[in-house]
CSV table of C-alpha atoms in Angstrom, one decimal:
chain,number,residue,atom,x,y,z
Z,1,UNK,CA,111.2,50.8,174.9
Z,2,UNK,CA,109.1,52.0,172.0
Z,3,UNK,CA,112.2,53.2,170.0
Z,4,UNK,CA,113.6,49.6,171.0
Z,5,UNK,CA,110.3,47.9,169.5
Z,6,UNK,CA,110.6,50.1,166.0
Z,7,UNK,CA,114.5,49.2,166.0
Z,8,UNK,CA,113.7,45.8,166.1
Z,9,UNK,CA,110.9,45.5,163.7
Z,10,UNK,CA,112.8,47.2,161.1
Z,11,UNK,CA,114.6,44.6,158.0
Z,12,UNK,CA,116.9,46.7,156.3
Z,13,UNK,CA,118.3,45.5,153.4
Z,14,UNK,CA,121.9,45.8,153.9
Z,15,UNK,CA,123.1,43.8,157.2
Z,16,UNK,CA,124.4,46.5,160.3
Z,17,UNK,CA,125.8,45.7,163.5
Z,18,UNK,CA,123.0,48.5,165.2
Z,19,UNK,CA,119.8,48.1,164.0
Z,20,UNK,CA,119.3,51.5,165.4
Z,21,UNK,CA,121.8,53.7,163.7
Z,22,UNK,CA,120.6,51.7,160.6
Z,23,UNK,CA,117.6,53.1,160.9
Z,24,UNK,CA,118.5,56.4,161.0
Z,25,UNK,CA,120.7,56.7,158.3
Z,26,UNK,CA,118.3,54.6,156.0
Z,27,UNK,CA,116.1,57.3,157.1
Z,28,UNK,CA,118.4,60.4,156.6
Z,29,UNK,CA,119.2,58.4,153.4
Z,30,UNK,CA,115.7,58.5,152.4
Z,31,UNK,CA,114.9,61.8,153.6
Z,32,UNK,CA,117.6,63.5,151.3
Z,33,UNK,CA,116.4,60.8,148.5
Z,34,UNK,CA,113.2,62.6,148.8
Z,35,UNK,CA,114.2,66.2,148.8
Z,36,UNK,CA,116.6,65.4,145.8
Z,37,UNK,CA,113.8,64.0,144.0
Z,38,UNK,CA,111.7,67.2,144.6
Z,39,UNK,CA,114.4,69.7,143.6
Z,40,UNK,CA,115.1,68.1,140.5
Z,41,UNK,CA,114.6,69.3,137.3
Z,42,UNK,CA,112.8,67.7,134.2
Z,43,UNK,CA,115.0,66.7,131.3
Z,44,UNK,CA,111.9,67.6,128.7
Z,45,UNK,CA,111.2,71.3,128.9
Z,46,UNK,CA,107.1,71.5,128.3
Z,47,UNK,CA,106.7,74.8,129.5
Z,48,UNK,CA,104.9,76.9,127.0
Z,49,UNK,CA,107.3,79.3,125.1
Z,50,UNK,CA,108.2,83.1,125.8
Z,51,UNK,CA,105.6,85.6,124.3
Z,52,UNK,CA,107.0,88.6,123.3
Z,53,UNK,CA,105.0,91.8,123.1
Z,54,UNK,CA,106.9,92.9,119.9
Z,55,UNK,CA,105.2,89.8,118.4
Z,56,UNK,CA,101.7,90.2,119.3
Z,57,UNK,CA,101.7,94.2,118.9
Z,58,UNK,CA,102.6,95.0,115.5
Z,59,UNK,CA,103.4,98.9,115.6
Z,60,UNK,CA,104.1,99.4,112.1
Z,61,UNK,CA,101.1,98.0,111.4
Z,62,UNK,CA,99.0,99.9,113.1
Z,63,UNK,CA,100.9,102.8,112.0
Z,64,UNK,CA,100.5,101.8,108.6
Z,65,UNK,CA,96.4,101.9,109.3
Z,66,UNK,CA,96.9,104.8,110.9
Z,67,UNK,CA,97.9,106.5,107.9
Z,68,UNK,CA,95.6,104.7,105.8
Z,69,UNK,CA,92.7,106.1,108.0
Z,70,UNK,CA,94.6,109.7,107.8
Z,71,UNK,CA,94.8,109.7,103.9
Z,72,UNK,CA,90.7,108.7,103.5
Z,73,UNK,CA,89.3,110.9,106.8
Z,74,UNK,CA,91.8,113.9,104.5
Z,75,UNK,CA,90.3,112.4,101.4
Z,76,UNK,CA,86.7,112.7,102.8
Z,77,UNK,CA,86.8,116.3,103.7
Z,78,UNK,CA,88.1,117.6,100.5
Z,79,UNK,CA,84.8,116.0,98.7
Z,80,UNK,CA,82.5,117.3,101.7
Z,81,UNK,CA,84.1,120.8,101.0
Z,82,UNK,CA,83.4,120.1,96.9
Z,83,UNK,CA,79.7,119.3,98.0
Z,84,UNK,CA,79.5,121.7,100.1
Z,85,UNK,CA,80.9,124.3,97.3
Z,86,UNK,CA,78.8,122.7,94.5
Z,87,UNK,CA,75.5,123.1,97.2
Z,88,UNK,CA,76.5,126.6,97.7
Z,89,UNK,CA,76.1,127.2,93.7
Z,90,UNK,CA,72.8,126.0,93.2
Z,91,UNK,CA,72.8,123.8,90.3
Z,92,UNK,CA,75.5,125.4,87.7
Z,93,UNK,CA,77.3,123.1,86.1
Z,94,UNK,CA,80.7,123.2,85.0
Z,95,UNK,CA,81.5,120.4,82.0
Z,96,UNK,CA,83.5,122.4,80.2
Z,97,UNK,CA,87.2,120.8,79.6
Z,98,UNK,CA,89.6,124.0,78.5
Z,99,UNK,CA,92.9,121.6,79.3
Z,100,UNK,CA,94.5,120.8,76.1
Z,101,UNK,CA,97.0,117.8,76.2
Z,102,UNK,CA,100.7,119.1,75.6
Z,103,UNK,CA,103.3,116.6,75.2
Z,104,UNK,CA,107.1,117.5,76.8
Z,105,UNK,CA,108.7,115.9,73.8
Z,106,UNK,CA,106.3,117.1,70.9
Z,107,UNK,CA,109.1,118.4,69.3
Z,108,UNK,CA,111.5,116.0,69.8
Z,109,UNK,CA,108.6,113.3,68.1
Z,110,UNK,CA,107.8,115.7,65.3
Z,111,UNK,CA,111.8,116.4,64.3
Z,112,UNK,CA,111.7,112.3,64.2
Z,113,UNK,CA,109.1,112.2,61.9
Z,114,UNK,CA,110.3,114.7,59.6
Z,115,UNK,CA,113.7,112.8,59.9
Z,116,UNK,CA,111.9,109.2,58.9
Z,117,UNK,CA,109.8,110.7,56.0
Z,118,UNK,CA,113.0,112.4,54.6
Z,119,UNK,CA,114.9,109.0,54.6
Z,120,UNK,CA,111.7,107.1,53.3
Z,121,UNK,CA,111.8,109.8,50.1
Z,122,UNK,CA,115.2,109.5,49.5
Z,123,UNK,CA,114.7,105.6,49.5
Z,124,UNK,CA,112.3,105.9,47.1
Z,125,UNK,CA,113.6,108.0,44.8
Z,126,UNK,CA,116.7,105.4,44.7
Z,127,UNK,CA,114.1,102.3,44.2
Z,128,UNK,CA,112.4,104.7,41.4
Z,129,UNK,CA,116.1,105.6,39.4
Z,130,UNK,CA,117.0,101.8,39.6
Z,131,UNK,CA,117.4,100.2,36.2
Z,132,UNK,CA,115.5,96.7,36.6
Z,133,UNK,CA,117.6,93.4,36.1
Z,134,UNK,CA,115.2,91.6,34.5
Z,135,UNK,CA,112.5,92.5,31.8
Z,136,UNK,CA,109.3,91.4,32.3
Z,137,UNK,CA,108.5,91.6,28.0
Z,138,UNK,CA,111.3,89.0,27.6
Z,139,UNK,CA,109.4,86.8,30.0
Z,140,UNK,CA,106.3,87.2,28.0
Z,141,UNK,CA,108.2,86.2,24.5
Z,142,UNK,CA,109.2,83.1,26.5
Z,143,UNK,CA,106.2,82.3,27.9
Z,144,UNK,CA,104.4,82.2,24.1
Z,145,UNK,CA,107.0,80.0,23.2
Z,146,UNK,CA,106.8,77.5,26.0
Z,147,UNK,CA,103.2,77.0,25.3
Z,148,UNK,CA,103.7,76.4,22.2
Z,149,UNK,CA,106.1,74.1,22.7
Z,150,UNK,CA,103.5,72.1,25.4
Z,151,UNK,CA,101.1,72.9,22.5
Z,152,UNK,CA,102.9,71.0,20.0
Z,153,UNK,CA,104.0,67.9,22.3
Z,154,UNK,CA,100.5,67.5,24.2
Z,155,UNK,CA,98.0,64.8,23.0
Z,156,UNK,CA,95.1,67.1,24.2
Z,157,UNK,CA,94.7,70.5,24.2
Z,158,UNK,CA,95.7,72.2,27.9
Z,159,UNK,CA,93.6,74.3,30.3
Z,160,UNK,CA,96.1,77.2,32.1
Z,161,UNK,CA,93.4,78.8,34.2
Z,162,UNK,CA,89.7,77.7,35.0
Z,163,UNK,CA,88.6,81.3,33.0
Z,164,UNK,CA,90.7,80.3,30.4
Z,165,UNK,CA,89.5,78.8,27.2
Z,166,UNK,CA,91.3,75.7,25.7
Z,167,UNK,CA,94.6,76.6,24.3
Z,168,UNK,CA,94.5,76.1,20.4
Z,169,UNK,CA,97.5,75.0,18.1
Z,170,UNK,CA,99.1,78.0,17.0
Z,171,UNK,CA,99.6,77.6,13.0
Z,172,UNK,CA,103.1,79.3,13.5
Z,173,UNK,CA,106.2,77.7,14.9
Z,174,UNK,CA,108.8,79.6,16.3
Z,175,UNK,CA,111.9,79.0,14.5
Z,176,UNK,CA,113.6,75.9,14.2
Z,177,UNK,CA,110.7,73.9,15.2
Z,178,UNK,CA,109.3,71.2,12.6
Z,179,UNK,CA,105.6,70.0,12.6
Z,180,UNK,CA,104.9,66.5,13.3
């Protein structure tokens, strides 16, 4: 009677013949509703991401440091042995420097040098057996007659340079000039 009592309090929402059977497979319905929902899997993946040891120990750097540490512990005992020598001495000093700096291409540099002083005499000697183009005495004659042509056209006598004194009229005229 009890089962008939549940049977009959039960609404379901879709109409059935046996209100009994209904229940049940509203039930089983909802029972593998349930477990479905339980099993499923999220759509958004928020699980933190892999670690990888390779990422978090870095071998070759520690084996870098490694060596780093090798090369100053090596480093270290040489100048404890030096100290060691130098306290074994007691107090001679050695600043003498007998090394003398040798090049590997001292001749190669020097045969160079000879080479460019050779060329830079034989230049010279060409500049020196040159023949000028121009002579500077025929400037000068020219000069002397421009200024006194600028002598004989000015108004007032011309100053050249500030150590200069004022330029006089010459009493001689290059040829072919007339006086005023």
């Amino acid at each position: 009677m009890n089962n008939m009592s549940r049977a009959r309090a039960y609404q379901s929402l879709t109409p059935a013949n046996n209100m009994i059977l209904k229940k049940k497979w509203d039930q089983t319905r909802f029972d593998m509703h349930r477990m479905k929902v339980n099993h499923a899997k999220p759509m958004i993946d928020n699980k933190p991401p892999k670690t990888y040891m390779h990422l978090h120990l870095k071998l070759k750097k520690i084996q870098v440091e490694e060596e780093r540490q090798a090369i100053v512990d090596r480093d270290n005992r040489v100048l404890l042995e030096k100290m060691a020598q130098i306290m074994k001495k007691k107090g001679q000093v050695d600043n003498r420097n007998d090394y003398k700096h040798r090049s590997l291409n001292g001749t190669r540099r020097q045969m160079d040098l000879l080479r460019v002083a050779h060329e830079n005499q034989a230049i010279l000697k060409r500049i020196e057996l040159k023949e000028p183009h121009l002579n500077h005495m025929q400037w000068l004659d020219q000069w002397r007659v421009n200024k006194q042509y600028m002598a004989n056209i000015s108004k007032y006598p011309h100053i050249y340079n500030k150590g200069q004194k004022v330029a006089k009229k010459l009493k001689t005229r290059p040829a072919g000039i007339k006086a005023n």
